[in-house]
Amino acid sequence: MNELKHYILEIIIVVISISTFYILKNYWPKYFESKGANQATKEDIGEITKIVENIKSDLSQQNELLKAQLSMTNQHKLDIKSAEREAIFDFNKQKSVWIYSLLRFSFYKYNLENFKEIGQTVLDYQKRQYEYDLAAAHLALFMYDNEFMELKSKLIIEVIELDKIVSGTTYDLYHSFMKAEINLNIEKDNITEQSRIRFNLNEELLTIVEKHKEKAINQFESVNNLDIQMRELLFSRLKILETTTIASNNC
């Protein structure tokens, strides 16, 4: 009886051993393969995630760089437009100062005591023309279309002609005062002759003034007509700048 039990126990052990062997043989490798595959999948996902994050970071940096470059470009354009606007204002100012100083030239502030100051007035006109030339050269950096350049040339020709009229008048005044001063010194002891010299001086001055007014008024009409056209052209340019500046700010 004991032998039978022992025999049965051995059979059971053999069956369990065989079963365990087959289980280990068939399922254990698959288990490790599955575990390895799962681990590999996790590693792949981690690597892909890292790549995606790097790409996102690079794209973000490139986007910020493009934004910065665009901002700098827009700011550069705005700076240029601002410089052009200032150049237009300065050109119009220097042009107007030169023209109206010529138009408002006063004869009546000069007499035998201060007529030598006329030379300084001529220098002042030359300075105003120089300042106008500088402003015109500056504006030419921005405005160099045919319409502007042709109108500017016509205007400067007419203003120079007006300048010649005023300058010619100042020389005539200076000459008359100088001649009278010399004659008065010669006749300093002759009161009657001095009176005659002063009377002749006044007559000469009146003739010079009337002659100047006639020439200056006619010439100023030519200057003023061209100046009106120039102001309209400059105003039109300012409106274009205003429109483009608003558009740039909205970008």
PDB file of C-alpha atoms in Angstrom:
ATOM      1  CA  MET A   1       0.000   0.000   0.000  1.00  0.00           C
ATOM      2  CA  ASN A   2       2.825   2.311   0.891  1.00  0.00           C
ATOM      3  CA  GLU A   3       4.559   1.480  -2.311  1.00  0.00           C
ATOM      4  CA  LEU A   4       1.435   2.394  -4.293  1.00  0.00           C
ATOM      5  CA  LYS A   5       1.210   5.761  -2.607  1.00  0.00           C
ATOM      6  CA  HIS A   6       4.841   6.374  -3.247  1.00  0.00           C
ATOM      7  CA  TYR A   7       4.420   5.439  -6.889  1.00  0.00           C
ATOM      8  CA  ILE A   8       1.411   7.725  -7.309  1.00  0.00           C
ATOM      9  CA  LEU A   9       3.303  10.590  -5.649  1.00  0.00           C
ATOM     10  CA  GLU A  10       6.201  10.174  -8.035  1.00  0.00           C
ATOM     11  CA  ILE A  11       3.834  10.190 -11.005  1.00  0.00           C
ATOM     12  CA  ILE A  12       2.239  13.431  -9.741  1.00  0.00           C
ATOM     13  CA  ILE A  13       5.650  14.998  -9.284  1.00  0.00           C
ATOM     14  CA  VAL A  14       6.655  14.012 -12.801  1.00  0.00           C
ATOM     15  CA  VAL A  15       3.414  15.421 -14.249  1.00  0.00           C
ATOM     16  CA  ILE A  16       3.855  18.682 -12.334  1.00  0.00           C
ATOM     17  CA  SER A  17       7.493  18.907 -13.436  1.00  0.00           C
ATOM     18  CA  ILE A  18       6.584  18.297 -17.056  1.00  0.00           C
ATOM     19  CA  SER A  19       3.742  20.833 -16.853  1.00  0.00           C
ATOM     20  CA  THR A  20       5.978  23.393 -15.246  1.00  0.00           C
ATOM     21  CA  PHE A  21       8.622  22.834 -17.885  1.00  0.00           C
ATOM     22  CA  TYR A  22       6.166  23.396 -20.730  1.00  0.00           C
ATOM     23  CA  ILE A  23       4.715  26.445 -19.056  1.00  0.00           C
ATOM     24  CA  LEU A  24       8.142  27.964 -18.619  1.00  0.00           C
ATOM     25  CA  LYS A  25       9.168  26.997 -22.101  1.00  0.00           C
ATOM     26  CA  ASN A  26       6.113  28.459 -23.850  1.00  0.00           C
ATOM     27  CA  TYR A  27       5.140  31.497 -21.771  1.00  0.00           C
ATOM     28  CA  TRP A  28       8.239  32.735 -19.969  1.00  0.00           C
ATOM     29  CA  PRO A  29      10.084  33.956 -23.087  1.00  0.00           C
ATOM     30  CA  LYS A  30       6.905  35.666 -24.292  1.00  0.00           C
ATOM     31  CA  TYR A  31       6.576  37.351 -20.946  1.00  0.00           C
ATOM     32  CA  PHE A  32      10.087  38.761 -21.126  1.00  0.00           C
ATOM     33  CA  GLU A  33       9.617  39.651 -24.778  1.00  0.00           C
ATOM     34  CA  SER A  34       6.449  41.532 -23.817  1.00  0.00           C
ATOM     35  CA  LYS A  35       8.219  43.226 -20.925  1.00  0.00           C
ATOM     36  CA  GLY A  36      11.091  44.164 -23.232  1.00  0.00           C
ATOM     37  CA  ALA A  37       8.707  45.449 -25.860  1.00  0.00           C
ATOM     38  CA  ASN A  38       6.861  47.521 -23.279  1.00  0.00           C
ATOM     39  CA  GLN A  39      10.120  48.934 -21.980  1.00  0.00           C
ATOM     40  CA  ALA A  40      11.282  49.695 -25.525  1.00  0.00           C
ATOM     41  CA  THR A  41       7.957  51.387 -26.293  1.00  0.00           C
ATOM     42  CA  LYS A  42       8.300  53.553 -23.199  1.00  0.00           C
ATOM     43  CA  GLU A  43      11.837  54.511 -24.195  1.00  0.00           C
ATOM     44  CA  ASP A  44      10.726  55.298 -27.772  1.00  0.00           C
ATOM     45  CA  ILE A  45       7.861  57.442 -26.515  1.00  0.00           C
ATOM     46  CA  GLY A  46      10.248  59.276 -24.206  1.00  0.00           C
ATOM     47  CA  GLU A  47      12.679  59.901 -27.043  1.00  0.00           C
ATOM     48  CA  ILE A  48       9.922  61.056 -29.397  1.00  0.00           C
ATOM     49  CA  THR A  49       8.537  63.339 -26.707  1.00  0.00           C
ATOM     50  CA  LYS A  50      11.982  64.842 -26.188  1.00  0.00           C
ATOM     51  CA  ILE A  51      12.376  65.418 -29.948  1.00  0.00           C
ATOM     52  CA  VAL A  52       8.940  67.030 -30.170  1.00  0.00           C
ATOM     53  CA  GLU A  53       9.730  69.311 -27.231  1.00  0.00           C
ATOM     54  CA  ASN A  54      13.038  70.300 -28.810  1.00  0.00           C
ATOM     55  CA  ILE A  55      11.296  71.086 -32.082  1.00  0.00           C
ATOM     56  CA  LYS A  56       8.665  73.117 -30.247  1.00  0.00           C
ATOM     57  CA  SER A  57      11.393  74.994 -28.406  1.00  0.00           C
ATOM     58  CA  ASP A  58      13.295  75.695 -31.634  1.00  0.00           C
ATOM     59  CA  LEU A  59      10.128  76.854 -33.365  1.00  0.00           C
ATOM     60  CA  SER A  60       9.302  79.086 -30.420  1.00  0.00           C
ATOM     61  CA  GLN A  61      12.787  80.628 -30.498  1.00  0.00           C
ATOM     62  CA  GLN A  62      12.607  81.137 -34.266  1.00  0.00           C
ATOM     63  CA  ASN A  63       9.164  82.690 -33.887  1.00  0.00           C
ATOM     64  CA  GLU A  64      10.430  85.122 -31.243  1.00  0.00           C
ATOM     65  CA  LEU A  65      13.440  85.928 -33.438  1.00  0.00           C
ATOM     66  CA  LEU A  66      11.186  86.627 -36.411  1.00  0.00           C
ATOM     67  CA  LYS A  67       8.967  88.809 -34.231  1.00  0.00           C
ATOM     68  CA  ALA A  68      12.002  90.739 -33.021  1.00  0.00           C
ATOM     69  CA  GLN A  69      13.311  91.152 -36.576  1.00  0.00           C
ATOM     70  CA  LEU A  70       9.883  92.263 -37.782  1.00  0.00           C
ATOM     71  CA  SER A  71       9.639  94.716 -34.901  1.00  0.00           C
ATOM     72  CA  MET A  72      13.092  96.101 -35.696  1.00  0.00           C
ATOM     73  CA  THR A  73      12.194  96.368 -39.383  1.00  0.00           C
ATOM     74  CA  ASN A  74       8.962  98.198 -38.595  1.00  0.00           C
ATOM     75  CA  GLN A  75      10.762 100.483 -36.157  1.00  0.00           C
ATOM     76  CA  HIS A  76      13.431 101.181 -38.764  1.00  0.00           C
ATOM     77  CA  LYS A  77      10.744 102.087 -41.283  1.00  0.00           C
ATOM     78  CA  LEU A  78       9.040 104.320 -38.720  1.00  0.00           C
ATOM     79  CA  ASP A  79      12.357 106.016 -37.947  1.00  0.00           C
ATOM     80  CA  ILE A  80      12.909 106.714 -41.649  1.00  0.00           C
ATOM     81  CA  LYS A  81       9.391 108.087 -42.020  1.00  0.00           C
ATOM     82  CA  SER A  82       9.916 110.255 -38.945  1.00  0.00           C
ATOM     83  CA  ALA A  83      13.201 111.560 -40.377  1.00  0.00           C
ATOM     84  CA  GLU A  84      11.493 112.321 -43.699  1.00  0.00           C
ATOM     85  CA  ARG A  85       8.683 114.158 -41.899  1.00  0.00           C
ATOM     86  CA  GLU A  86      11.203 116.289 -40.005  1.00  0.00           C
ATOM     87  CA  ALA A  87      13.090 116.967 -43.247  1.00  0.00           C
ATOM     88  CA  ILE A  88       9.870 118.189 -44.883  1.00  0.00           C
ATOM     89  CA  PHE A  89       9.088 120.486 -41.961  1.00  0.00           C
ATOM     90  CA  ASP A  90      12.633 121.860 -41.908  1.00  0.00           C
ATOM     91  CA  PHE A  91      12.675 122.417 -45.681  1.00  0.00           C
ATOM     92  CA  ASN A  92       9.375 124.296 -45.569  1.00  0.00           C
ATOM     93  CA  LYS A  93      10.581 126.371 -42.619  1.00  0.00           C
ATOM     94  CA  GLN A  94      13.916 127.387 -44.173  1.00  0.00           C
ATOM     95  CA  LYS A  95      12.229 128.088 -47.522  1.00  0.00           C
ATOM     96  CA  SER A  96       9.609 130.297 -45.884  1.00  0.00           C
ATOM     97  CA  VAL A  97      12.148 132.147 -43.717  1.00  0.00           C
ATOM     98  CA  TRP A  98      14.259 132.976 -46.756  1.00  0.00           C
ATOM     99  CA  ILE A  99      11.341 134.077 -48.947  1.00  0.00           C
ATOM    100  CA  TYR A 100       9.529 136.196 -46.356  1.00  0.00           C
ATOM    101  CA  SER A 101      12.687 137.809 -45.038  1.00  0.00           C
ATOM    102  CA  LEU A 102      13.344 139.012 -48.600  1.00  0.00           C
ATOM    103  CA  LEU A 103       9.780 140.209 -48.976  1.00  0.00           C
ATOM    104  CA  ARG A 104       9.808 142.082 -45.662  1.00  0.00           C
ATOM    105  CA  PHE A 105      13.067 143.870 -46.217  1.00  0.00           C
ATOM    106  CA  SER A 106      12.720 147.306 -44.582  1.00  0.00           C
ATOM    107  CA  PHE A 107      14.405 150.429 -45.937  1.00  0.00           C
ATOM    108  CA  TYR A 108      13.185 152.758 -43.249  1.00  0.00           C
ATOM    109  CA  LYS A 109      15.355 151.533 -40.396  1.00  0.00           C
ATOM    110  CA  TYR A 110      18.518 152.745 -42.159  1.00  0.00           C
ATOM    111  CA  ASN A 111      19.898 156.257 -42.014  1.00  0.00           C
ATOM    112  CA  LEU A 112      23.240 158.068 -42.144  1.00  0.00           C
ATOM    113  CA  GLU A 113      24.101 156.804 -38.669  1.00  0.00           C
ATOM    114  CA  ASN A 114      23.558 153.070 -39.210  1.00  0.00           C
ATOM    115  CA  PHE A 115      23.577 152.474 -42.994  1.00  0.00           C
ATOM    116  CA  LYS A 116      26.765 150.396 -42.734  1.00  0.00           C
ATOM    117  CA  GLU A 117      24.662 147.694 -41.078  1.00  0.00           C
ATOM    118  CA  ILE A 118      23.238 147.005 -44.528  1.00  0.00           C
ATOM    119  CA  GLY A 119      26.283 144.829 -45.138  1.00  0.00           C
ATOM    120  CA  GLN A 120      25.184 142.565 -42.267  1.00  0.00           C
ATOM    121  CA  THR A 121      21.718 142.304 -43.806  1.00  0.00           C
ATOM    122  CA  VAL A 122      23.230 140.999 -47.025  1.00  0.00           C
ATOM    123  CA  LEU A 123      25.200 138.433 -45.029  1.00  0.00           C
ATOM    124  CA  ASP A 124      21.991 137.393 -43.251  1.00  0.00           C
ATOM    125  CA  TYR A 125      20.311 136.709 -46.596  1.00  0.00           C
ATOM    126  CA  GLN A 126      23.281 134.652 -47.698  1.00  0.00           C
ATOM    127  CA  LYS A 127      23.050 132.676 -44.465  1.00  0.00           C
ATOM    128  CA  ARG A 128      19.332 132.017 -44.999  1.00  0.00           C
ATOM    129  CA  GLN A 129      20.010 130.786 -48.519  1.00  0.00           C
ATOM    130  CA  TYR A 130      22.726 128.492 -47.171  1.00  0.00           C
ATOM    131  CA  GLU A 131      20.349 127.088 -44.533  1.00  0.00           C
ATOM    132  CA  TYR A 132      17.724 126.555 -47.226  1.00  0.00           C
ATOM    133  CA  ASP A 133      20.262 124.729 -49.419  1.00  0.00           C
ATOM    134  CA  LEU A 134      21.133 122.420 -46.521  1.00  0.00           C
ATOM    135  CA  ALA A 135      17.467 121.675 -45.831  1.00  0.00           C
ATOM    136  CA  ALA A 136      16.840 121.007 -49.536  1.00  0.00           C
ATOM    137  CA  ALA A 137      19.825 118.651 -49.722  1.00  0.00           C
ATOM    138  CA  HIS A 138      18.583 116.790 -46.647  1.00  0.00           C
ATOM    139  CA  LEU A 139      15.074 116.420 -48.055  1.00  0.00           C
ATOM    140  CA  ALA A 140      16.516 115.130 -51.339  1.00  0.00           C
ATOM    141  CA  LEU A 141      17.464 111.951 -49.440  1.00  0.00           C
ATOM    142  CA  PHE A 142      13.757 111.138 -49.241  1.00  0.00           C
ATOM    143  CA  MET A 143      12.070 113.110 -52.033  1.00  0.00           C
ATOM    144  CA  TYR A 144      13.760 112.851 -55.406  1.00  0.00           C
ATOM    145  CA  ASP A 145      10.870 112.284 -57.789  1.00  0.00           C
ATOM    146  CA  ASN A 146      10.696 114.398 -60.945  1.00  0.00           C
ATOM    147  CA  GLU A 147       7.701 116.430 -59.790  1.00  0.00           C
ATOM    148  CA  PHE A 148       9.431 117.594 -56.615  1.00  0.00           C
ATOM    149  CA  MET A 149      12.850 118.162 -58.207  1.00  0.00           C
ATOM    150  CA  GLU A 150      11.444 120.188 -61.109  1.00  0.00           C
ATOM    151  CA  LEU A 151       9.237 122.303 -58.848  1.00  0.00           C
ATOM    152  CA  LYS A 152      12.115 122.907 -56.451  1.00  0.00           C
ATOM    153  CA  SER A 153      14.345 124.048 -59.335  1.00  0.00           C
ATOM    154  CA  LYS A 154      11.715 126.469 -60.628  1.00  0.00           C
ATOM    155  CA  LEU A 155      11.120 127.850 -57.140  1.00  0.00           C
ATOM    156  CA  ILE A 156      14.803 128.359 -56.307  1.00  0.00           C
ATOM    157  CA  ILE A 157      15.342 130.219 -59.605  1.00  0.00           C
ATOM    158  CA  GLU A 158      12.530 132.634 -58.800  1.00  0.00           C
ATOM    159  CA  VAL A 159      13.620 133.102 -55.175  1.00  0.00           C
ATOM    160  CA  ILE A 160      17.184 133.824 -56.271  1.00  0.00           C
ATOM    161  CA  GLU A 161      15.794 136.436 -58.667  1.00  0.00           C
ATOM    162  CA  LEU A 162      13.930 138.022 -55.751  1.00  0.00           C
ATOM    163  CA  ASP A 163      17.138 137.867 -53.715  1.00  0.00           C
ATOM    164  CA  LYS A 164      18.969 139.692 -56.512  1.00  0.00           C
ATOM    165  CA  ILE A 165      16.361 142.449 -56.473  1.00  0.00           C
ATOM    166  CA  VAL A 166      16.716 142.915 -52.700  1.00  0.00           C
ATOM    167  CA  SER A 167      20.504 142.688 -52.820  1.00  0.00           C
ATOM    168  CA  GLY A 168      20.619 145.218 -55.670  1.00  0.00           C
ATOM    169  CA  THR A 169      18.457 147.553 -53.624  1.00  0.00           C
ATOM    170  CA  THR A 170      20.706 147.233 -50.569  1.00  0.00           C
ATOM    171  CA  TYR A 171      23.743 148.111 -52.704  1.00  0.00           C
ATOM    172  CA  ASP A 172      21.916 151.135 -54.110  1.00  0.00           C
ATOM    173  CA  LEU A 173      20.999 152.240 -50.589  1.00  0.00           C
ATOM    174  CA  TYR A 174      24.531 151.763 -49.335  1.00  0.00           C
ATOM    175  CA  HIS A 175      25.940 153.697 -52.271  1.00  0.00           C
ATOM    176  CA  SER A 176      23.537 156.611 -51.755  1.00  0.00           C
ATOM    177  CA  PHE A 177      24.242 156.819 -48.028  1.00  0.00           C
ATOM    178  CA  MET A 178      27.985 156.546 -48.541  1.00  0.00           C
ATOM    179  CA  LYS A 179      27.972 159.291 -51.195  1.00  0.00           C
ATOM    180  CA  ALA A 180      25.913 161.551 -48.943  1.00  0.00           C
ATOM    181  CA  GLU A 181      28.207 160.910 -45.969  1.00  0.00           C
ATOM    182  CA  ILE A 182      31.288 161.831 -48.017  1.00  0.00           C
ATOM    183  CA  ASN A 183      29.647 164.996 -49.363  1.00  0.00           C
ATOM    184  CA  LEU A 184      28.459 166.011 -45.896  1.00  0.00           C
ATOM    185  CA  ASN A 185      31.987 165.672 -44.570  1.00  0.00           C
ATOM    186  CA  ILE A 186      33.237 167.792 -47.419  1.00  0.00           C
ATOM    187  CA  GLU A 187      30.578 170.453 -46.798  1.00  0.00           C
ATOM    188  CA  LYS A 188      30.591 170.166 -43.020  1.00  0.00           C
ATOM    189  CA  ASP A 189      30.932 173.941 -42.640  1.00  0.00           C
ATOM    190  CA  ASN A 190      28.288 174.790 -45.236  1.00  0.00           C
ATOM    191  CA  ILE A 191      24.815 174.366 -43.709  1.00  0.00           C
ATOM    192  CA  THR A 192      22.995 175.239 -46.921  1.00  0.00           C
ATOM    193  CA  GLU A 193      24.923 172.664 -48.918  1.00  0.00           C
ATOM    194  CA  GLN A 194      24.384 170.081 -46.223  1.00  0.00           C
ATOM    195  CA  SER A 195      20.629 170.640 -46.442  1.00  0.00           C
ATOM    196  CA  ARG A 196      20.767 170.205 -50.200  1.00  0.00           C
ATOM    197  CA  ILE A 197      22.774 166.969 -49.805  1.00  0.00           C
ATOM    198  CA  ARG A 198      20.235 165.567 -47.335  1.00  0.00           C
ATOM    199  CA  PHE A 199      17.344 166.575 -49.594  1.00  0.00           C
ATOM    200  CA  ASN A 200      18.945 164.843 -52.574  1.00  0.00           C
ATOM    201  CA  LEU A 201      19.578 161.774 -50.448  1.00  0.00           C
ATOM    202  CA  ASN A 202      15.912 161.539 -49.510  1.00  0.00           C
ATOM    203  CA  GLU A 203      14.903 161.892 -53.143  1.00  0.00           C
ATOM    204  CA  GLU A 204      17.300 159.126 -54.141  1.00  0.00           C
ATOM    205  CA  LEU A 205      16.007 156.882 -51.371  1.00  0.00           C
ATOM    206  CA  LEU A 206      12.386 157.391 -52.437  1.00  0.00           C
ATOM    207  CA  THR A 207      13.301 156.530 -56.023  1.00  0.00           C
ATOM    208  CA  ILE A 208      15.144 153.396 -54.883  1.00  0.00           C
ATOM    209  CA  VAL A 209      12.204 152.315 -52.703  1.00  0.00           C
ATOM    210  CA  GLU A 210       9.597 152.801 -55.444  1.00  0.00           C
ATOM    211  CA  LYS A 211      11.747 150.977 -57.965  1.00  0.00           C
ATOM    212  CA  HIS A 212      12.271 148.144 -55.523  1.00  0.00           C
ATOM    213  CA  LYS A 213       8.582 147.802 -54.658  1.00  0.00           C
ATOM    214  CA  GLU A 214       7.579 147.498 -58.289  1.00  0.00           C
ATOM    215  CA  LYS A 215      10.175 144.831 -59.077  1.00  0.00           C
ATOM    216  CA  ALA A 216       9.777 142.954 -55.788  1.00  0.00           C
ATOM    217  CA  ILE A 217       5.963 142.758 -55.948  1.00  0.00           C
ATOM    218  CA  ASN A 218       6.008 141.392 -59.496  1.00  0.00           C
ATOM    219  CA  GLN A 219       8.699 138.884 -58.634  1.00  0.00           C
ATOM    220  CA  PHE A 220       7.000 137.854 -55.419  1.00  0.00           C
ATOM    221  CA  GLU A 221       3.896 136.872 -57.396  1.00  0.00           C
ATOM    222  CA  SER A 222       5.987 134.391 -59.366  1.00  0.00           C
ATOM    223  CA  VAL A 223       7.629 133.109 -56.180  1.00  0.00           C
ATOM    224  CA  ASN A 224       4.329 132.855 -54.306  1.00  0.00           C
ATOM    225  CA  ASN A 225       2.592 130.868 -57.068  1.00  0.00           C
ATOM    226  CA  LEU A 226       5.372 128.288 -57.057  1.00  0.00           C
ATOM    227  CA  ASP A 227       5.537 128.314 -53.270  1.00  0.00           C
ATOM    228  CA  ILE A 228       1.830 127.455 -53.064  1.00  0.00           C
ATOM    229  CA  GLN A 229       2.423 124.488 -55.375  1.00  0.00           C
ATOM    230  CA  MET A 230       5.365 123.403 -53.230  1.00  0.00           C
ATOM    231  CA  ARG A 231       3.327 123.588 -50.009  1.00  0.00           C
ATOM    232  CA  GLU A 232       0.574 121.507 -51.586  1.00  0.00           C
ATOM    233  CA  LEU A 233       3.117 118.913 -52.730  1.00  0.00           C
ATOM    234  CA  LEU A 234       4.710 118.769 -49.281  1.00  0.00           C
ATOM    235  CA  PHE A 235       1.313 118.466 -47.620  1.00  0.00           C
ATOM    236  CA  SER A 236       0.413 115.606 -49.954  1.00  0.00           C
ATOM    237  CA  ARG A 237       3.650 113.863 -49.038  1.00  0.00           C
ATOM    238  CA  LEU A 238       2.904 114.281 -45.329  1.00  0.00           C
ATOM    239  CA  LYS A 239      -0.515 112.687 -45.806  1.00  0.00           C
ATOM    240  CA  ILE A 240       1.103 109.690 -47.511  1.00  0.00           C
ATOM    241  CA  LEU A 241       3.558 109.382 -44.636  1.00  0.00           C
ATOM    242  CA  GLU A 242       0.709 109.538 -42.134  1.00  0.00           C
ATOM    243  CA  THR A 243      -1.187 106.757 -43.937  1.00  0.00           C
ATOM    244  CA  THR A 244       1.838 104.470 -44.251  1.00  0.00           C
ATOM    245  CA  THR A 245       2.832 105.105 -40.620  1.00  0.00           C
ATOM    246  CA  ILE A 246      -0.626 104.049 -39.392  1.00  0.00           C
ATOM    247  CA  ALA A 247      -0.421 100.938 -41.577  1.00  0.00           C
ATOM    248  CA  SER A 248       3.021 100.080 -40.143  1.00  0.00           C
ATOM    249  CA  ASN A 249       1.788 100.485 -36.573  1.00  0.00           C
ATOM    250  CA  ASN A 250      -1.077  98.108 -37.273  1.00  0.00           C
ATOM    251  CA  CYS A 251       1.250  95.389 -38.534  1.00  0.00           C
TER     252      CYS A 251
END
